[in-house]
């Protein structure tokens, strides 16, 4: 039996309350297919019986599984490429030209999924920043505990590695482990991992030079987007940089940001941040193939 | 844009060839490294492929030897070499890169993984100048 409209509404409300993720009418098929395996695991005859289980007083653990099941964790290494070219070719250099007594760059990967974004940043930092005597501290957070655990573990299957990892960086920063690959201690030591719900008040956090808030606002309604952008601005340096996903924008949502273009990439900065830097773009890595860019 | 698919398995050549055709390449094929060198040697400069996918284990001349030989030829300096192989140990990837391969794709792989590699190499259709 497929999900009843009533059960769909219950799940949509739950997911919205706990994660701000909007499940509009028409997403019944998605909820249905993602809850099916949870229903089987719980020993329920169908998804409606499983949703009934959620309503019981002892349903809390099962509820958080449902919220996690409704997150989309699609990610890859160097996702979309241009943001990372802007980072390594321009933004790192600009940040290192500023007076900074601790010579530390702080970066937040704010919906890190299984960690590819955070470790991509860490690789670029190890290539372009660390050799110049600077430190890079990366905080990686996600709503889903399973994603936080995966990021902390730093183990990736061959298929996951196949999604965008340049071979020269793979052999430099990963070790073969079983049939997959494991991130090196050097990268892991640059990344601190914790759970965080973007749609709830944030725990105390450092001021970041860069926030990656990529491919997560798309799941929220306009009011939540605005609220999240406002909170992120509180933890971003006034001269900092905000990276959004390819389909995301601050335009028409929060006008306290301005855009600046670096190569083919548009980065957001708090309104009033200094004019866009003009250092040229460089390849993703000195080791990567010469045809990058 | 042409790509040369080098693999001793005909099925594998067809499979890779089909993926690359979808990405807008015109396909040449070779069953081993020596045959690949012959194919390249018969090309006029303007007919040269921009990309070779290179299997490692092949009779006559294996992929690693092919990469080493191709890297020594100045007329092939613009050729992008991507290993596509089941060999998956860290030291093997290191060895192929040291020999001059630009990328390394481990079999089995998905169409998406191939597209991602082309993207990394600046060879995906959306970034190509016609
Ligand atoms: C599509 S992934 C994006 C991963 C990465 N940033 C990228 O661009 O490849 C979206 C992630 O957002 C997380 N997420 C969804 N709602 C969230 C919330 N309210 N707070 C924090 N993370 C959330 C999901 O768990 C998922 O891992
Ligand atoms: Mg073979």
Coordinates of C-alpha atoms and ligand atoms in Angstrom, one line a residue:
Chain A
X1 CA 0.0 0.0 0.0
X2 CA 1.3 3.4 -0.8
X3 CA 1.6 6.3 1.5
X4 CA -1.7 7.9 2.5
X5 CA -2.2 11.7 2.1
X6 CA -2.6 11.9 5.9
X7 CA 0.7 10.0 6.5
X8 CA 2.4 12.2 4.0
X9 CA 1.3 15.3 5.8
X10 CA 2.5 13.9 9.1
X11 CA 5.9 13.1 7.7
X12 CA 6.2 16.5 5.9
X13 CA 5.4 18.3 9.1
X14 CA 7.9 16.3 11.1
X15 CA 10.6 16.8 8.6
X16 CA 9.9 20.5 8.3
X17 CA 9.9 21.0 12.0
X18 CA 13.2 19.1 12.5
X19 CA 15.2 20.2 9.5
X20 CA 13.3 23.0 7.7
X21 CA 13.3 20.8 4.6
X22 CA 10.2 21.4 2.6
X23 CA 8.3 18.4 1.2
X24 CA 5.7 19.8 -1.1
X25 CA 2.7 18.0 -2.3
X26 CA 3.9 16.0 -5.3
X27 CA 6.8 14.6 -3.3
X28 CA 4.7 11.7 -2.0
X29 CA 6.6 9.2 -4.2
X30 CA 9.9 10.4 -2.7
X31 CA 8.7 10.0 0.9
X32 CA 7.2 6.7 0.0
X33 CA 10.3 5.3 -1.6
X34 CA 12.6 6.5 1.1
X35 CA 10.5 5.3 4.0
X36 CA 10.0 1.8 2.5
X37 CA 13.4 0.4 3.7
X38 CA 12.9 2.0 7.2
X39 CA 9.5 0.3 7.3
X40 CA 11.0 -3.0 6.4
X41 CA 13.8 -2.6 8.9
X42 CA 11.2 -1.9 11.6
X43 CA 9.2 -4.9 10.7
X44 CA 6.2 -3.0 9.5
X45 CA 3.8 -4.3 6.9
X46 CA 3.8 -1.1 4.9
X47 CA 4.8 2.6 5.1
X48 CA 1.5 3.7 6.6
X49 CA 2.0 1.3 9.5
X50 CA 5.5 2.6 9.9
X51 CA 4.2 6.2 10.0
X52 CA 1.7 5.1 12.8
X53 CA 4.7 3.9 14.7
X54 CA 6.2 7.4 14.5
X55 CA 3.2 8.9 16.3
X56 CA 3.7 6.7 19.4
X57 CA 5.4 8.2 22.4
X58 CA 8.5 6.0 21.9
X59 CA 8.9 7.1 18.3
X60 CA 11.7 9.7 18.8
X61 CA 14.6 7.5 17.5
X62 CA 12.6 6.4 14.6
X63 CA 11.6 10.0 13.8
X64 CA 15.2 11.2 13.5
X65 CA 15.8 8.3 11.1
X66 CA 13.0 9.6 9.0
X67 CA 14.4 13.1 9.0
X68 CA 17.8 11.7 7.9
X69 CA 16.2 9.6 5.3
X70 CA 14.6 12.7 3.8
X71 CA 17.9 14.5 3.4
X72 CA 19.6 14.4 0.0
X73 CA 23.3 13.7 0.5
X74 CA 24.4 13.9 -3.1
X75 CA 27.9 15.4 -3.3
X76 CA 31.2 15.0 -5.0
X77 CA 34.9 16.1 -5.0
X78 CA 35.5 19.6 -6.4
X79 CA 31.8 19.8 -7.0
X80 CA 31.2 22.3 -9.9
X81 CA 34.9 22.9 -10.1
X82 CA 34.7 26.7 -10.4
X83 CA 34.2 27.4 -6.7
X84 CA 37.3 25.6 -5.9
X85 CA 39.3 27.3 -8.6
X86 CA 38.2 30.6 -7.2
X87 CA 39.2 29.4 -3.7
X88 CA 42.7 28.1 -4.6
X89 CA 43.5 30.6 -7.3
X90 CA 42.2 33.8 -5.8
X91 CA 40.6 33.8 -2.4
X92 CA 43.4 32.0 -0.5
X93 CA 45.9 34.5 -1.8
X94 CA 43.7 37.4 -0.9
X95 CA 43.2 36.2 2.6
X96 CA 46.9 35.6 3.1
X97 CA 47.7 39.2 2.0
X98 CA 45.7 40.5 5.0
X99 CA 47.2 41.3 8.3
X100 CA 46.5 38.2 10.4
X101 CA 48.5 37.6 13.5
X102 CA 47.6 34.0 13.9
X103 CA 48.1 33.3 10.2
X104 CA 45.0 31.1 10.3
X105 CA 42.2 30.8 7.8
X106 CA 38.9 29.5 9.1
X107 CA 36.4 27.8 6.9
X108 CA 32.9 26.3 7.5
X109 CA 31.5 23.5 5.4
X110 CA 28.0 24.1 6.6
X111 CA 26.1 21.1 5.1
X112 CA 29.0 18.8 4.6
X113 CA 27.1 15.6 3.7
X114 CA 29.7 12.7 3.7
X115 CA 32.7 15.2 3.8
X116 CA 33.8 15.5 0.2
X117 CA 33.4 19.3 0.3
X118 CA 35.4 19.7 3.5
X119 CA 38.2 17.4 2.4
X120 CA 38.4 19.0 -1.0
X121 CA 38.9 22.3 0.8
X122 CA 41.5 20.6 3.0
X123 CA 43.4 19.3 0.0
X124 CA 43.5 22.7 -1.6
X125 CA 44.7 24.2 1.7
X126 CA 47.4 21.6 2.0
X127 CA 48.5 22.5 -1.5
X128 CA 48.3 26.3 -1.5
X129 CA 48.2 27.6 2.1
X130 CA 50.0 25.3 4.5
X131 CA 53.3 25.4 2.5
X132 CA 53.3 29.2 3.0
X133 CA 53.3 28.8 6.8
X134 CA 49.6 29.4 7.3
X135 CA 47.1 27.2 9.1
X136 CA 43.6 26.3 7.9
X137 CA 40.9 25.2 10.3
X138 CA 37.8 23.6 8.7
X139 CA 34.6 23.0 10.6
X140 CA 32.3 20.5 8.8
X141 CA 28.7 20.2 10.0
X142 CA 25.6 18.4 8.9
X143 CA 22.1 17.8 10.3
X144 CA 22.4 14.1 9.7
X145 CA 24.3 12.1 12.3
X146 CA 25.1 9.4 9.7
X147 CA 26.8 12.0 7.5
X148 CA 28.7 13.5 10.4
X149 CA 30.0 10.0 11.2
X150 CA 31.0 9.4 7.7
X151 CA 32.8 12.7 7.4
X152 CA 34.7 11.9 10.6
X153 CA 35.6 8.5 9.3
X154 CA 36.9 9.8 6.0
X155 CA 36.5 6.4 4.2
X156 CA 35.2 6.5 0.6
X157 CA 34.3 3.7 -1.9
X158 CA 35.8 3.5 -5.3
X159 CA 32.6 4.8 -6.8
X160 CA 32.7 7.8 -4.5
X161 CA 36.3 8.5 -5.3
X162 CA 35.4 8.3 -9.0
X163 CA 33.2 11.3 -8.6
X164 CA 35.6 14.1 -9.4
X165 CA 38.7 13.2 -7.4
X166 CA 41.9 14.1 -9.4
X167 CA 44.2 11.1 -9.4
X168 CA 47.3 13.1 -8.4
X169 CA 45.5 14.3 -5.2
X170 CA 44.1 10.9 -4.5
X171 CA 47.5 9.3 -4.2
X172 CA 48.9 12.2 -2.3
X173 CA 46.1 12.5 0.4
X174 CA 44.5 9.0 0.6
X175 CA 45.5 5.5 1.4
X176 CA 44.0 2.4 -0.1
X177 CA 41.9 0.6 2.5
X178 CA 40.1 -2.6 1.6
X179 CA 38.2 -1.8 -1.6
X180 CA 38.0 1.9 -0.8
X181 CA 40.2 4.8 0.2
X182 CA 40.9 6.5 3.5
X183 CA 41.7 10.2 4.0
X184 CA 45.2 10.9 5.4
X185 CA 45.8 12.1 8.9
X186 CA 47.1 15.4 7.6
X187 CA 43.7 16.2 6.1
X188 CA 41.7 14.8 8.9
X189 CA 43.6 16.9 11.4
X190 CA 42.4 20.0 9.5
X191 CA 38.7 19.2 9.8
X192 CA 36.6 19.3 12.9
X193 CA 33.2 17.6 12.5
X194 CA 30.0 18.1 14.4
X195 CA 26.2 17.9 14.0
X196 CA 24.4 21.2 13.4
X197 CA 21.0 22.1 12.3
X198 CA 21.2 25.2 10.1
X199 CA 17.6 26.0 10.8
X200 CA 18.0 26.2 14.6
X201 CA 20.2 28.6 16.8
X202 CA 23.9 27.8 16.3
X203 CA 26.3 26.8 19.1
X204 CA 29.2 29.2 19.8
X205 CA 31.4 29.2 16.7
X206 CA 34.5 31.0 15.6
X207 CA 34.4 33.8 13.0
X208 CA 34.9 32.3 9.6
X209 CA 36.7 33.8 6.6
X210 CA 34.8 31.5 4.3
X211 CA 31.5 29.7 4.6
X212 CA 30.5 26.9 2.1
X213 CA 26.7 26.8 2.2
X214 CA 26.2 24.8 -0.9
X215 CA 23.3 22.9 -2.2
X216 CA 21.3 23.0 1.0
X217 CA 19.3 26.3 0.8
X218 CA 17.4 24.7 -2.1
X219 CA 15.5 22.5 0.3
X220 CA 14.2 25.4 2.4
X221 CA 11.4 27.9 2.0
X222 CA 12.1 31.6 1.5
X223 CA 11.7 32.5 5.1
X224 CA 14.1 29.8 6.3
X225 CA 16.6 30.8 3.6
X226 CA 16.6 34.3 4.8
X227 CA 16.9 33.3 8.4
X228 CA 19.8 30.9 7.6
X229 CA 21.6 33.6 5.6
X230 CA 21.2 36.0 8.5
X231 CA 22.7 33.6 11.0
X232 CA 25.5 32.7 8.7
X233 CA 26.3 36.4 8.3
X234 CA 26.7 36.6 12.1
X235 CA 29.6 34.1 12.0
X236 CA 31.2 35.3 8.8
X237 CA 33.9 37.9 8.8
X238 CA 32.6 41.2 7.4
X239 CA 35.3 40.8 4.7
X240 CA 34.5 37.1 4.3
X241 CA 33.2 35.0 1.4
X242 CA 30.0 32.9 1.2
X243 CA 29.9 30.1 -1.4
X244 CA 26.4 29.0 -2.5
X245 CA 25.5 26.2 -4.8
X246 CA 24.9 26.7 -8.5
X247 CA 21.2 27.0 -8.2
X248 CA 21.2 29.2 -5.1
X249 CA 21.3 32.9 -4.6
X250 CA 20.8 35.6 -2.0
X251 CA 19.0 37.8 -4.6
X252 CA 15.5 38.5 -3.6
X253 CA 16.0 36.8 -0.2
X254 CA 18.5 38.8 1.8
X255 CA 19.9 42.1 0.4
X256 CA 22.7 42.4 2.9
X257 CA 25.0 40.5 0.5
X258 CA 26.8 41.6 -2.7
X259 CA 28.1 39.5 -5.5
X260 CA 31.6 39.5 -6.9
X261 CA 32.8 37.5 -9.8
X262 CA 36.0 35.4 -9.9
X263 CA 36.5 33.8 -13.2
X264 CA 33.3 32.0 -14.0
X265 CA 32.2 31.8 -10.4
X266 CA 30.1 34.3 -8.4
X267 CA 30.9 34.5 -4.7
X268 CA 28.7 36.4 -2.2
X269 CA 30.2 38.8 0.3
X270 CA 28.6 40.8 3.1
X271 CA 27.6 44.2 1.7
X272 CA 30.4 46.7 2.2
X273 CA 33.2 44.1 2.0
X274 CA 36.2 45.4 0.0
X275 CA 36.1 45.3 -3.7
X276 CA 36.7 42.0 -5.4
X277 CA 40.3 40.8 -5.4
X278 CA 42.0 40.6 -8.7
X279 CA 44.6 38.0 -8.3
X280 CA 44.4 35.6 -11.3
X281 CA 42.9 32.2 -11.2
X282 CA 45.2 29.2 -10.9
X283 CA 44.7 25.5 -11.6
X284 CA 43.1 23.4 -8.9
X285 CA 46.5 22.0 -8.1
X286 CA 49.9 22.4 -9.4
X287 CA 49.9 18.6 -9.7
X288 CA 46.6 18.3 -11.5
X289 CA 46.6 18.0 -15.2
X290 CA 47.8 21.0 -17.2
X291 CA 44.4 21.2 -18.9
X292 CA 42.6 22.1 -15.8
X293 CA 41.2 25.6 -16.5
Chain B
X1 CA 37.4 16.1 -31.2
X2 CA 38.8 12.6 -31.3
X3 CA 39.5 10.1 -28.6
X4 CA 41.5 6.9 -28.9
X5 CA 40.2 4.1 -26.8
X6 CA 43.0 1.6 -26.0
X7 CA 41.9 -1.7 -24.5
X8 CA 42.4 -5.4 -25.4
X9 CA 38.7 -6.1 -24.5
X10 CA 36.5 -5.3 -27.4
X11 CA 33.5 -5.1 -25.1
X12 CA 35.3 -2.5 -23.0
X13 CA 36.3 -0.5 -26.1
X14 CA 32.7 -0.4 -27.1
X15 CA 31.5 0.6 -23.7
X16 CA 34.1 3.4 -23.3
X17 CA 33.6 4.4 -26.9
X18 CA 29.8 4.8 -26.4
X19 CA 30.3 7.0 -23.3
X20 CA 32.8 9.2 -25.1
X21 CA 30.5 9.4 -28.2
X22 CA 27.8 10.7 -25.9
X23 CA 30.3 13.4 -24.7
X24 CA 30.8 14.4 -28.3
X25 CA 34.0 12.6 -29.2
X26 CA 34.7 10.8 -32.5
X27 CA 36.2 7.4 -31.5
X28 CA 39.4 5.6 -32.7
X29 CA 40.3 2.2 -31.2
X30 CA 43.3 0.1 -30.5
X31 CA 43.7 -3.3 -28.9
X32 CA 47.1 -2.7 -27.4
X33 CA 49.8 -0.1 -26.9
X34 CA 51.7 -0.9 -30.0
X35 CA 48.6 -0.6 -32.2
X36 CA 47.8 2.7 -30.5
X37 CA 51.2 4.1 -31.4
X38 CA 50.6 2.9 -35.0
X39 CA 47.2 4.6 -35.1
X40 CA 48.7 7.8 -33.7
X41 CA 51.6 7.6 -36.1
X42 CA 49.2 7.4 -39.0
X43 CA 47.4 10.6 -38.0
X44 CA 48.1 14.0 -39.6
X45 CA 48.7 16.6 -36.9
X46 CA 45.2 18.0 -37.2
X47 CA 43.7 14.5 -37.0
X48 CA 45.3 13.6 -33.7
X49 CA 43.0 12.7 -30.8
X50 CA 43.0 15.0 -27.8
X51 CA 42.4 12.1 -25.4
X52 CA 43.6 8.5 -25.0
X53 CA 41.9 6.1 -22.5
X54 CA 44.5 3.5 -21.7
X55 CA 43.9 0.0 -20.3
X56 CA 46.9 -1.3 -18.2
X57 CA 46.9 -5.0 -18.9
X58 CA 47.1 -5.7 -22.6
X59 CA 49.2 -8.1 -24.8
X60 CA 52.1 -6.9 -27.0
X61 CA 52.5 -3.5 -25.3
X62 CA 50.9 -2.7 -22.0
X63 CA 49.3 0.6 -21.0
X64 CA 52.2 1.8 -18.8
X65 CA 54.7 1.2 -21.6
X66 CA 52.4 3.0 -24.0
X67 CA 52.1 6.0 -21.7
X68 CA 55.9 6.1 -21.4
X69 CA 56.4 5.9 -25.1
X70 CA 53.7 8.5 -25.9
X71 CA 55.2 11.0 -23.4
X72 CA 58.5 10.8 -25.2
X73 CA 57.0 12.0 -28.5
X74 CA 56.9 15.8 -28.9
X75 CA 54.2 15.6 -31.6
X76 CA 51.9 14.0 -28.9
X77 CA 52.6 16.6 -26.2
X78 CA 49.0 17.9 -26.2
X79 CA 47.5 14.4 -25.9
X80 CA 45.7 13.8 -22.6
X81 CA 46.3 10.3 -21.3
X82 CA 43.8 8.7 -18.9
X83 CA 44.4 5.2 -17.5
X84 CA 41.2 3.2 -17.4
X85 CA 42.0 0.0 -15.6
X86 CA 41.2 -2.5 -12.9
X87 CA 44.6 -1.9 -11.3
X88 CA 43.7 -0.1 -8.2
X89 CA 46.6 -0.1 -5.7
X90 CA 47.9 3.2 -4.6
X91 CA 51.4 2.5 -5.9
X92 CA 50.0 1.6 -9.3
X93 CA 48.2 5.0 -9.6
X94 CA 51.4 6.7 -8.5
X95 CA 53.4 4.8 -11.1
X96 CA 51.1 5.6 -13.9
X97 CA 51.1 9.3 -13.0
X98 CA 54.9 9.3 -12.7
X99 CA 55.0 7.8 -16.2
X100 CA 53.0 10.7 -17.5
X101 CA 49.3 9.8 -17.3
X102 CA 47.2 12.8 -16.5
X103 CA 44.3 11.0 -14.9
X104 CA 43.3 7.5 -13.6
X105 CA 39.9 5.9 -13.7
X106 CA 39.5 2.6 -11.9
X107 CA 37.2 -0.1 -13.4
X108 CA 34.3 -0.6 -12.9
X109 CA 33.2 3.0 -13.2
X110 CA 29.9 4.8 -13.9
X111 CA 29.1 7.1 -16.8
X112 CA 29.1 9.9 -14.3
X113 CA 32.6 9.1 -13.1
X114 CA 33.8 9.3 -16.7
X115 CA 32.0 12.6 -17.2
X116 CA 33.6 13.9 -14.0
X117 CA 37.1 12.9 -15.2
X118 CA 36.5 14.7 -18.5
X119 CA 35.4 17.7 -16.6
X120 CA 38.5 17.6 -14.5
X121 CA 40.6 17.4 -17.6
X122 CA 38.8 20.3 -19.2
X123 CA 37.4 18.0 -21.9
X124 CA 33.7 17.9 -21.1
X125 CA 31.5 19.3 -23.9
X126 CA 30.2 22.3 -22.0
X127 CA 33.7 23.7 -21.5
X128 CA 35.0 22.9 -24.9
X129 CA 35.5 25.6 -27.5
X130 CA 34.0 24.2 -30.7
Ligands
LIG1 C1 23.1 17.9 -1.3 S1 24.0 17.8 0.2 C2 25.2 19.1 -0.1 C3 26.6 18.6 0.3 C4 27.7 19.6 -0.1 N1 27.5 20.9 0.5 C5 27.7 19.8 -1.6 O1 27.4 20.9 -2.1 O2 28.1 18.9 -2.3 C6 22.8 18.6 1.4 C7 23.1 18.3 2.8 O3 22.4 19.2 3.6 C8 22.0 18.5 4.9 N2 20.9 19.3 5.5 C9 19.7 19.3 5.1 N3 19.0 20.1 6.0 C10 19.8 20.6 6.9 C11 19.7 21.4 8.0 N4 18.5 21.9 8.4 N5 20.8 21.7 8.7 C12 22.0 21.2 8.3 N6 22.2 20.4 7.3 C13 21.1 20.1 6.6 C14 21.7 17.1 4.4 O4 21.8 16.2 5.5 C15 22.7 16.9 3.3 O5 23.9 16.2 3.7
LIG2 MG1 43.0 -5.5 -20.3

